[in-house]
Amino acid sequence: REDVLYIVEDNDINITTFYMPKPSTISDNTSNLQTLLDLAKDGDKPITIIFPSGEYQLNHCVIYSNTTILLNKDTVLKHVVDKVYDPVSKSDKSISSLFLNAKPFDEQDSAITKYNGRSNITIKGGKVYAYCFFTMVHGENILIENVKILDSRADHSFQIGACKNVTIKNCEFIGAKLQGDDRKYVEFIQLDQMSQKAIPSWTEG
C-alpha cells in the first residue's frame, strides 16, 4: 500500500525497509520522512526508505548513519526552503539544503570532528529539484548514484565538508542559477574544509 507507512523486515540481512506514504502536503511529506529517518538515529540497524512513484515536496531533512534512500526513476523530490532558529544570531535562518547529515545550527552536531559524523549513507535514483541537494560534514562512505539533479538554485548541489569515501556516480546535473553578475560560474560539487563560512548552518564558538 502507498497510503500509509508500513514496514517489511528481512531478518536474514537485518535490514528494515520503510515505504513513504502517497505524496501529500509539504509538511506531511517532511514529517513522514523525518520520522522514518529518525529511526536510525539511536541504533546501528540499517534502514532502507523507498519512495513510490510520485512528486514529493519537502523541507530539509537530516539523514543518520546506515540509511539507504531509494527513489523510483519517476519519483521527483522538490525542495522547498524552510527556516531554523540560529541561537548565535538569535534569528531564523534559511536552510538551503534538502538533505543534511547534521542538524543545522545544533551545538552538539557542530562539535563533531574528523570522520565521526553520520556515515554509511546511500541515495539512489529519481529526479531532484533542490537549492542544494545534500550537505555532508565529517562523514564517510556516502554514495549518491543515478540521481538526476535539476535546476540547482544554491551555490552547489553537493556541499562536502571534511568527508572521505564519498562517491557520486552516474548522476546528471542539468541547469543551475548563477549567483550574481560578479560570479559567472556554479560549482555543482564543492569540496571544502569544515568552518562556519564553508557550511553556513554549522555553529562555531
PDB file of N, CA and C in Angstrom, residues 51-134:
ATOM      1  N   PHE A  51      10.808   5.369  -1.864  1.00  0.00           N
ATOM      2  CA  PHE A  51       9.806   6.321  -2.324  1.00  0.00           C
ATOM      3  C   PHE A  51       9.064   5.730  -3.517  1.00  0.00           C
ATOM      4  N   PRO A  52       7.766   5.481  -3.401  1.00  0.00           N
ATOM      5  CA  PRO A  52       6.993   5.100  -4.586  1.00  0.00           C
ATOM      6  C   PRO A  52       6.980   6.237  -5.610  1.00  0.00           C
ATOM      7  N   SER A  53       6.513   5.942  -6.804  1.00  0.00           N
ATOM      8  CA  SER A  53       6.427   6.963  -7.848  1.00  0.00           C
ATOM      9  C   SER A  53       5.555   8.116  -7.383  1.00  0.00           C
ATOM     10  N   GLY A  54       5.899   9.318  -7.812  1.00  0.00           N
ATOM     11  CA  GLY A  54       5.124  10.489  -7.450  1.00  0.00           C
ATOM     12  C   GLY A  54       6.019  11.680  -7.218  1.00  0.00           C
ATOM     13  N   GLU A  55       5.408  12.814  -6.923  1.00  0.00           N
ATOM     14  CA  GLU A  55       6.147  14.048  -6.651  1.00  0.00           C
ATOM     15  C   GLU A  55       5.996  14.399  -5.175  1.00  0.00           C
ATOM     16  N   TYR A  56       7.121  14.584  -4.501  1.00  0.00           N
ATOM     17  CA  TYR A  56       7.139  14.869  -3.071  1.00  0.00           C
ATOM     18  C   TYR A  56       7.775  16.233  -2.841  1.00  0.00           C
ATOM     19  N   GLN A  57       7.040  17.144  -2.250  1.00  0.00           N
ATOM     20  CA  GLN A  57       7.613  18.426  -1.849  1.00  0.00           C
ATOM     21  C   GLN A  57       8.092  18.304  -0.410  1.00  0.00           C
ATOM     22  N   LEU A  58       9.332  18.731  -0.166  1.00  0.00           N
ATOM     23  CA  LEU A  58       9.965  18.509   1.124  1.00  0.00           C
ATOM     24  C   LEU A  58      10.735  19.736   1.586  1.00  0.00           C
ATOM     25  N   ASN A  59      10.694  19.998   2.886  1.00  0.00           N
ATOM     26  CA  ASN A  59      11.650  20.900   3.519  1.00  0.00           C
ATOM     27  C   ASN A  59      12.909  20.093   3.824  1.00  0.00           C
ATOM     28  N   HIS A  60      13.878  20.688   4.525  1.00  0.00           N
ATOM     29  CA  HIS A  60      15.131  19.978   4.803  1.00  0.00           C
ATOM     30  C   HIS A  60      14.897  18.779   5.728  1.00  0.00           C
ATOM     31  N   CYS A  61      15.714  17.743   5.558  1.00  0.00           N
ATOM     32  CA  CYS A  61      15.647  16.548   6.395  1.00  0.00           C
ATOM     33  C   CYS A  61      17.062  16.123   6.775  1.00  0.00           C
ATOM     34  N   VAL A  62      17.207  15.566   7.976  1.00  0.00           N
ATOM     35  CA  VAL A  62      18.501  15.114   8.488  1.00  0.00           C
ATOM     36  C   VAL A  62      18.597  13.601   8.341  1.00  0.00           C
ATOM     37  N   ILE A  63      19.679  13.134   7.708  1.00  0.00           N
ATOM     38  CA  ILE A  63      19.902  11.709   7.490  1.00  0.00           C
ATOM     39  C   ILE A  63      20.918  11.203   8.509  1.00  0.00           C
ATOM     40  N   TYR A  64      20.621  10.052   9.125  1.00  0.00           N
ATOM     41  CA  TYR A  64      21.515   9.453  10.104  1.00  0.00           C
ATOM     42  C   TYR A  64      22.265   8.273   9.483  1.00  0.00           C
ATOM     43  N   SER A  65      23.214   7.731  10.223  1.00  0.00           N
ATOM     44  CA  SER A  65      24.073   6.662   9.706  1.00  0.00           C
ATOM     45  C   SER A  65      23.277   5.408   9.335  1.00  0.00           C
ATOM     46  N   ASN A  66      23.851   4.651   8.395  1.00  0.00           N
ATOM     47  CA  ASN A  66      23.310   3.357   7.981  1.00  0.00           C
ATOM     48  C   ASN A  66      21.920   3.470   7.374  1.00  0.00           C
ATOM     49  N   THR A  67      21.770   4.496   6.519  1.00  0.00           N
ATOM     50  CA  THR A  67      20.485   4.759   5.886  1.00  0.00           C
ATOM     51  C   THR A  67      20.624   4.689   4.370  1.00  0.00           C
ATOM     52  N   THR A  68      19.683   4.011   3.731  1.00  0.00           N
ATOM     53  CA  THR A  68      19.590   3.975   2.276  1.00  0.00           C
ATOM     54  C   THR A  68      18.247   4.551   1.856  1.00  0.00           C
ATOM     55  N   ILE A  69      18.276   5.461   0.875  1.00  0.00           N
ATOM     56  CA  ILE A  69      17.060   6.033   0.304  1.00  0.00           C
ATOM     57  C   ILE A  69      17.011   5.631  -1.162  1.00  0.00           C
ATOM     58  N   LEU A  70      15.916   4.979  -1.565  1.00  0.00           N
ATOM     59  CA  LEU A  70      15.756   4.515  -2.941  1.00  0.00           C
ATOM     60  C   LEU A  70      14.573   5.233  -3.583  1.00  0.00           C
ATOM     61  N   LEU A  71      14.815   5.829  -4.743  1.00  0.00           N
ATOM     62  CA  LEU A  71      13.785   6.539  -5.483  1.00  0.00           C
ATOM     63  C   LEU A  71      13.519   5.809  -6.796  1.00  0.00           C
ATOM     64  N   ASN A  72      12.251   5.615  -7.136  1.00  0.00           N
ATOM     65  CA  ASN A  72      11.928   5.094  -8.451  1.00  0.00           C
ATOM     66  C   ASN A  72      12.367   6.095  -9.513  1.00  0.00           C
ATOM     67  N   LYS A  73      12.538   5.627 -10.737  1.00  0.00           N
ATOM     68  CA  LYS A  73      13.029   6.523 -11.788  1.00  0.00           C
ATOM     69  C   LYS A  73      12.050   7.657 -12.068  1.00  0.00           C
ATOM     70  N   ASP A  74      10.763   7.463 -11.773  1.00  0.00           N
ATOM     71  CA  ASP A  74       9.783   8.527 -11.976  1.00  0.00           C
ATOM     72  C   ASP A  74       9.333   9.149 -10.652  1.00  0.00           C
ATOM     73  N   THR A  75      10.177   9.035  -9.623  1.00  0.00           N
ATOM     74  CA  THR A  75       9.962   9.747  -8.361  1.00  0.00           C
ATOM     75  C   THR A  75      10.651  11.097  -8.438  1.00  0.00           C
ATOM     76  N   VAL A  76       9.965  12.149  -8.014  1.00  0.00           N
ATOM     77  CA  VAL A  76      10.506  13.507  -8.051  1.00  0.00           C
ATOM     78  C   VAL A  76      10.467  14.103  -6.647  1.00  0.00           C
ATOM     79  N   LEU A  77      11.604  14.622  -6.197  1.00  0.00           N
ATOM     80  CA  LEU A  77      11.664  15.355  -4.932  1.00  0.00           C
ATOM     81  C   LEU A  77      11.847  16.835  -5.252  1.00  0.00           C
ATOM     82  N   LYS A  78      10.992  17.671  -4.680  1.00  0.00           N
ATOM     83  CA  LYS A  78      11.094  19.119  -4.866  1.00  0.00           C
ATOM     84  C   LYS A  78      11.342  19.768  -3.518  1.00  0.00           C
ATOM     85  N   HIS A  79      12.467  20.473  -3.431  1.00  0.00           N
ATOM     86  CA  HIS A  79      12.895  21.078  -2.178  1.00  0.00           C
ATOM     87  C   HIS A  79      12.266  22.460  -2.014  1.00  0.00           C
ATOM     88  N   VAL A  80      11.623  22.664  -0.873  1.00  0.00           N
ATOM     89  CA  VAL A  80      11.051  23.965  -0.516  1.00  0.00           C
ATOM     90  C   VAL A  80      11.811  24.472   0.707  1.00  0.00           C
ATOM     91  N   VAL A  81      12.518  25.572   0.564  1.00  0.00           N
ATOM     92  CA  VAL A  81      13.375  26.088   1.634  1.00  0.00           C
ATOM     93  C   VAL A  81      12.546  26.479   2.855  1.00  0.00           C
ATOM     94  N   ASP A  82      13.038  26.087   4.041  1.00  0.00           N
ATOM     95  CA  ASP A  82      12.413  26.484   5.285  1.00  0.00           C
ATOM     96  C   ASP A  82      13.457  27.150   6.174  1.00  0.00           C
ATOM     97  N   LYS A  83      13.075  27.524   7.377  1.00  0.00           N
ATOM     98  CA  LYS A  83      13.968  28.254   8.274  1.00  0.00           C
ATOM     99  C   LYS A  83      14.110  27.535   9.607  1.00  0.00           C
ATOM    100  N   VAL A  84      15.292  27.702  10.204  1.00  0.00           N
ATOM    101  CA  VAL A  84      15.604  27.134  11.517  1.00  0.00           C
ATOM    102  C   VAL A  84      16.191  28.242  12.379  1.00  0.00           C
ATOM    103  N   TYR A  85      15.872  28.208  13.660  1.00  0.00           N
ATOM    104  CA  TYR A  85      16.375  29.236  14.569  1.00  0.00           C
ATOM    105  C   TYR A  85      17.867  29.056  14.818  1.00  0.00           C
ATOM    106  N   ASP A  86      18.607  30.119  14.663  1.00  0.00           N
ATOM    107  CA  ASP A  86      20.049  30.136  14.910  1.00  0.00           C
ATOM    108  C   ASP A  86      20.296  30.806  16.257  1.00  0.00           C
ATOM    109  N   PRO A  87      20.736  30.049  17.267  1.00  0.00           N
ATOM    110  CA  PRO A  87      20.912  30.629  18.606  1.00  0.00           C
ATOM    111  C   PRO A  87      22.048  31.650  18.683  1.00  0.00           C
ATOM    112  N   VAL A  88      22.968  31.601  17.723  1.00  0.00           N
ATOM    113  CA  VAL A  88      24.079  32.556  17.748  1.00  0.00           C
ATOM    114  C   VAL A  88      23.609  33.946  17.305  1.00  0.00           C
ATOM    115  N   SER A  89      22.947  34.005  16.165  1.00  0.00           N
ATOM    116  CA  SER A  89      22.452  35.294  15.675  1.00  0.00           C
ATOM    117  C   SER A  89      21.104  35.663  16.268  1.00  0.00           C
ATOM    118  N   LYS A  90      20.489  34.671  16.968  1.00  0.00           N
ATOM    119  CA  LYS A  90      19.162  34.859  17.560  1.00  0.00           C
ATOM    120  C   LYS A  90      18.133  35.276  16.501  1.00  0.00           C
ATOM    121  N   SER A  91      18.173  34.570  15.377  1.00  0.00           N
ATOM    122  CA  SER A  91      17.234  34.838  14.299  1.00  0.00           C
ATOM    123  C   SER A  91      17.009  33.560  13.499  1.00  0.00           C
ATOM    124  N   ASP A  92      15.953  33.555  12.705  1.00  0.00           N
ATOM    125  CA  ASP A  92      15.669  32.406  11.848  1.00  0.00           C
ATOM    126  C   ASP A  92      16.516  32.496  10.583  1.00  0.00           C
ATOM    127  N   LYS A  93      17.122  31.366  10.206  1.00  0.00           N
ATOM    128  CA  LYS A  93      17.959  31.328   9.012  1.00  0.00           C
ATOM    129  C   LYS A  93      17.425  30.261   8.045  1.00  0.00           C
ATOM    130  N   SER A  94      17.504  30.581   6.764  1.00  0.00           N
ATOM    131  CA  SER A  94      17.048  29.651   5.742  1.00  0.00           C
ATOM    132  C   SER A  94      18.004  28.472   5.624  1.00  0.00           C
ATOM    133  N   ILE A  95      17.441  27.287   5.404  1.00  0.00           N
ATOM    134  CA  ILE A  95      18.231  26.079   5.175  1.00  0.00           C
ATOM    135  C   ILE A  95      18.109  25.745   3.689  1.00  0.00           C
ATOM    136  N   SER A  96      19.213  25.913   2.976  1.00  0.00           N
ATOM    137  CA  SER A  96      19.170  25.793   1.520  1.00  0.00           C
ATOM    138  C   SER A  96      19.489  24.393   1.026  1.00  0.00           C
ATOM    139  N   SER A  97      19.609  23.412   1.933  1.00  0.00           N
ATOM    140  CA  SER A  97      19.924  22.039   1.538  1.00  0.00           C
ATOM    141  C   SER A  97      18.740  21.126   1.831  1.00  0.00           C
ATOM    142  N   LEU A  98      18.429  20.241   0.872  1.00  0.00           N
ATOM    143  CA  LEU A  98      17.351  19.278   1.079  1.00  0.00           C
ATOM    144  C   LEU A  98      17.740  18.246   2.130  1.00  0.00           C
ATOM    145  N   PHE A  99      18.924  17.646   1.975  1.00  0.00           N
ATOM    146  CA  PHE A  99      19.401  16.648   2.928  1.00  0.00           C
ATOM    147  C   PHE A  99      20.668  17.144   3.606  1.00  0.00           C
ATOM    148  N   LEU A 100      20.787  16.841   4.903  1.00  0.00           N
ATOM    149  CA  LEU A 100      21.995  17.121   5.668  1.00  0.00           C
ATOM    150  C   LEU A 100      22.278  15.907   6.545  1.00  0.00           C
ATOM    151  N   ASN A 101      23.550  15.674   6.867  1.00  0.00           N
ATOM    152  CA  ASN A 101      23.845  14.600   7.819  1.00  0.00           C
ATOM    153  C   ASN A 101      24.210  15.166   9.186  1.00  0.00           C
ATOM    154  N   ALA A 102      23.855  16.410   9.421  1.00  0.00           N
ATOM    155  CA  ALA A 102      23.995  17.055  10.733  1.00  0.00           C
ATOM    156  C   ALA A 102      22.873  18.074  10.878  1.00  0.00           C
ATOM    157  N   LYS A 103      22.348  18.208  12.075  1.00  0.00           N
ATOM    158  CA  LYS A 103      21.281  19.179  12.305  1.00  0.00           C
ATOM    159  C   LYS A 103      21.816  20.596  12.140  1.00  0.00           C
ATOM    160  N   PRO A 104      21.115  21.440  11.419  1.00  0.00           N
ATOM    161  CA  PRO A 104      21.580  22.821  11.271  1.00  0.00           C
ATOM    162  C   PRO A 104      21.480  23.597  12.576  1.00  0.00           C
ATOM    163  N   PHE A 105      22.500  24.406  12.815  1.00  0.00           N
ATOM    164  CA  PHE A 105      22.573  25.272  13.992  1.00  0.00           C
ATOM    165  C   PHE A 105      22.416  24.494  15.290  1.00  0.00           C
ATOM    166  N   ASP A 106      23.015  23.315  15.342  1.00  0.00           N
ATOM    167  CA  ASP A 106      22.934  22.453  16.515  1.00  0.00           C
ATOM    168  C   ASP A 106      24.330  22.346  17.134  1.00  0.00           C
ATOM    169  N   GLU A 107      24.476  22.765  18.376  1.00  0.00           N
ATOM    170  CA  GLU A 107      25.798  22.803  19.006  1.00  0.00           C
ATOM    171  C   GLU A 107      26.406  21.407  19.142  1.00  0.00           C
ATOM    172  N   GLN A 108      25.590  20.420  19.467  1.00  0.00           N
ATOM    173  CA  GLN A 108      26.115  19.065  19.634  1.00  0.00           C
ATOM    174  C   GLN A 108      26.626  18.510  18.296  1.00  0.00           C
ATOM    175  N   ASP A 109      25.837  18.657  17.248  1.00  0.00           N
ATOM    176  CA  ASP A 109      26.280  18.170  15.944  1.00  0.00           C
ATOM    177  C   ASP A 109      27.472  18.970  15.428  1.00  0.00           C
ATOM    178  N   SER A 110      27.520  20.249  15.760  1.00  0.00           N
ATOM    179  CA  SER A 110      28.627  21.073  15.306  1.00  0.00           C
ATOM    180  C   SER A 110      29.932  20.766  16.033  1.00  0.00           C
ATOM    181  N   ALA A 111      29.859  19.955  17.099  1.00  0.00           N
ATOM    182  CA  ALA A 111      31.065  19.545  17.817  1.00  0.00           C
ATOM    183  C   ALA A 111      31.698  18.291  17.215  1.00  0.00           C
ATOM    184  N   ILE A 112      31.056  17.704  16.197  1.00  0.00           N
ATOM    185  CA  ILE A 112      31.593  16.505  15.555  1.00  0.00           C
ATOM    186  C   ILE A 112      32.911  16.846  14.867  1.00  0.00           C
ATOM    187  N   THR A 113      33.875  15.935  14.955  1.00  0.00           N
ATOM    188  CA  THR A 113      35.183  16.165  14.344  1.00  0.00           C
ATOM    189  C   THR A 113      35.595  14.957  13.494  1.00  0.00           C
ATOM    190  N   LYS A 114      36.710  15.123  12.788  1.00  0.00           N
ATOM    191  CA  LYS A 114      37.312  14.076  11.961  1.00  0.00           C
ATOM    192  C   LYS A 114      36.250  13.474  11.042  1.00  0.00           C
ATOM    193  N   TYR A 115      36.125  12.124  11.028  1.00  0.00           N
ATOM    194  CA  TYR A 115      35.119  11.467  10.193  1.00  0.00           C
ATOM    195  C   TYR A 115      34.094  10.763  11.068  1.00  0.00           C
ATOM    196  N   ASN A 116      33.746  11.408  12.170  1.00  0.00           N
ATOM    197  CA  ASN A 116      32.840  10.816  13.151  1.00  0.00           C
ATOM    198  C   ASN A 116      31.390  11.236  12.956  1.00  0.00           C
ATOM    199  N   GLY A 117      31.099  11.875  11.838  1.00  0.00           N
ATOM    200  CA  GLY A 117      29.724  12.273  11.564  1.00  0.00           C
ATOM    201  C   GLY A 117      28.895  11.117  11.038  1.00  0.00           C
ATOM    202  N   ARG A 118      27.656  11.394  10.671  1.00  0.00           N
ATOM    203  CA  ARG A 118      26.768  10.348  10.161  1.00  0.00           C
ATOM    204  C   ARG A 118      27.319   9.804   8.845  1.00  0.00           C
ATOM    205  N   SER A 119      27.438   8.489   8.778  1.00  0.00           N
ATOM    206  CA  SER A 119      28.135   7.830   7.674  1.00  0.00           C
ATOM    207  C   SER A 119      27.335   6.637   7.166  1.00  0.00           C
ATOM    208  N   ASN A 120      27.892   5.986   6.137  1.00  0.00           N
ATOM    209  CA  ASN A 120      27.242   4.817   5.524  1.00  0.00           C
ATOM    210  C   ASN A 120      25.838   5.186   5.041  1.00  0.00           C
ATOM    211  N   ILE A 121      25.802   6.161   4.151  1.00  0.00           N
ATOM    212  CA  ILE A 121      24.542   6.700   3.627  1.00  0.00           C
ATOM    213  C   ILE A 121      24.520   6.501   2.119  1.00  0.00           C
ATOM    214  N   THR A 122      23.384   6.032   1.594  1.00  0.00           N
ATOM    215  CA  THR A 122      23.221   5.821   0.159  1.00  0.00           C
ATOM    216  C   THR A 122      21.909   6.438  -0.307  1.00  0.00           C
ATOM    217  N   ILE A 123      21.966   7.156  -1.439  1.00  0.00           N
ATOM    218  CA  ILE A 123      20.758   7.665  -2.093  1.00  0.00           C
ATOM    219  C   ILE A 123      20.854   7.277  -3.559  1.00  0.00           C
ATOM    220  N   LYS A 124      19.805   6.623  -4.077  1.00  0.00           N
ATOM    221  CA  LYS A 124      19.841   6.159  -5.462  1.00  0.00           C
ATOM    222  C   LYS A 124      18.547   6.489  -6.188  1.00  0.00           C
ATOM    223  N   GLY A 125      18.706   6.955  -7.436  1.00  0.00           N
ATOM    224  CA  GLY A 125      17.594   7.094  -8.360  1.00  0.00           C
ATOM    225  C   GLY A 125      16.811   8.385  -8.231  1.00  0.00           C
ATOM    226  N   GLY A 126      15.855   8.555  -9.127  1.00  0.00           N
ATOM    227  CA  GLY A 126      14.923   9.656  -9.070  1.00  0.00           C
ATOM    228  C   GLY A 126      15.425  10.962  -9.652  1.00  0.00           C
ATOM    229  N   LYS A 127      14.542  11.952  -9.586  1.00  0.00           N
ATOM    230  CA  LYS A 127      14.853  13.311 -10.010  1.00  0.00           C
ATOM    231  C   LYS A 127      14.701  14.236  -8.808  1.00  0.00           C
ATOM    232  N   VAL A 128      15.583  15.211  -8.712  1.00  0.00           N
ATOM    233  CA  VAL A 128      15.570  16.110  -7.559  1.00  0.00           C
ATOM    234  C   VAL A 128      15.688  17.554  -8.028  1.00  0.00           C
ATOM    235  N   TYR A 129      14.757  18.383  -7.594  1.00  0.00           N
ATOM    236  CA  TYR A 129      14.846  19.825  -7.764  1.00  0.00           C
ATOM    237  C   TYR A 129      15.152  20.394  -6.384  1.00  0.00           C
ATOM    238  N   ALA A 130      16.361  20.906  -6.201  1.00  0.00           N
ATOM    239  CA  ALA A 130      16.747  21.369  -4.868  1.00  0.00           C
ATOM    240  C   ALA A 130      17.663  22.574  -4.979  1.00  0.00           C
ATOM    241  N   TYR A 131      17.621  23.431  -3.962  1.00  0.00           N
ATOM    242  CA  TYR A 131      18.593  24.515  -3.896  1.00  0.00           C
ATOM    243  C   TYR A 131      19.977  23.882  -3.772  1.00  0.00           C
ATOM    244  N   CYS A 132      20.204  23.117  -2.730  1.00  0.00           N
ATOM    245  CA  CYS A 132      21.370  22.251  -2.598  1.00  0.00           C
ATOM    246  C   CYS A 132      20.826  20.870  -2.264  1.00  0.00           C
ATOM    247  N   PHE A 133      21.318  19.849  -2.919  1.00  0.00           N
ATOM    248  CA  PHE A 133      20.768  18.511  -2.722  1.00  0.00           C
ATOM    249  C   PHE A 133      21.202  17.918  -1.389  1.00  0.00           C
ATOM    250  N   PHE A 134      22.513  17.953  -1.087  1.00  0.00           N
ATOM    251  CA  PHE A 134      22.996  17.258   0.104  1.00  0.00           C
ATOM    252  C   PHE A 134      24.200  17.996   0.661  1.00  0.00           C
TER     253      PHE A 134
END
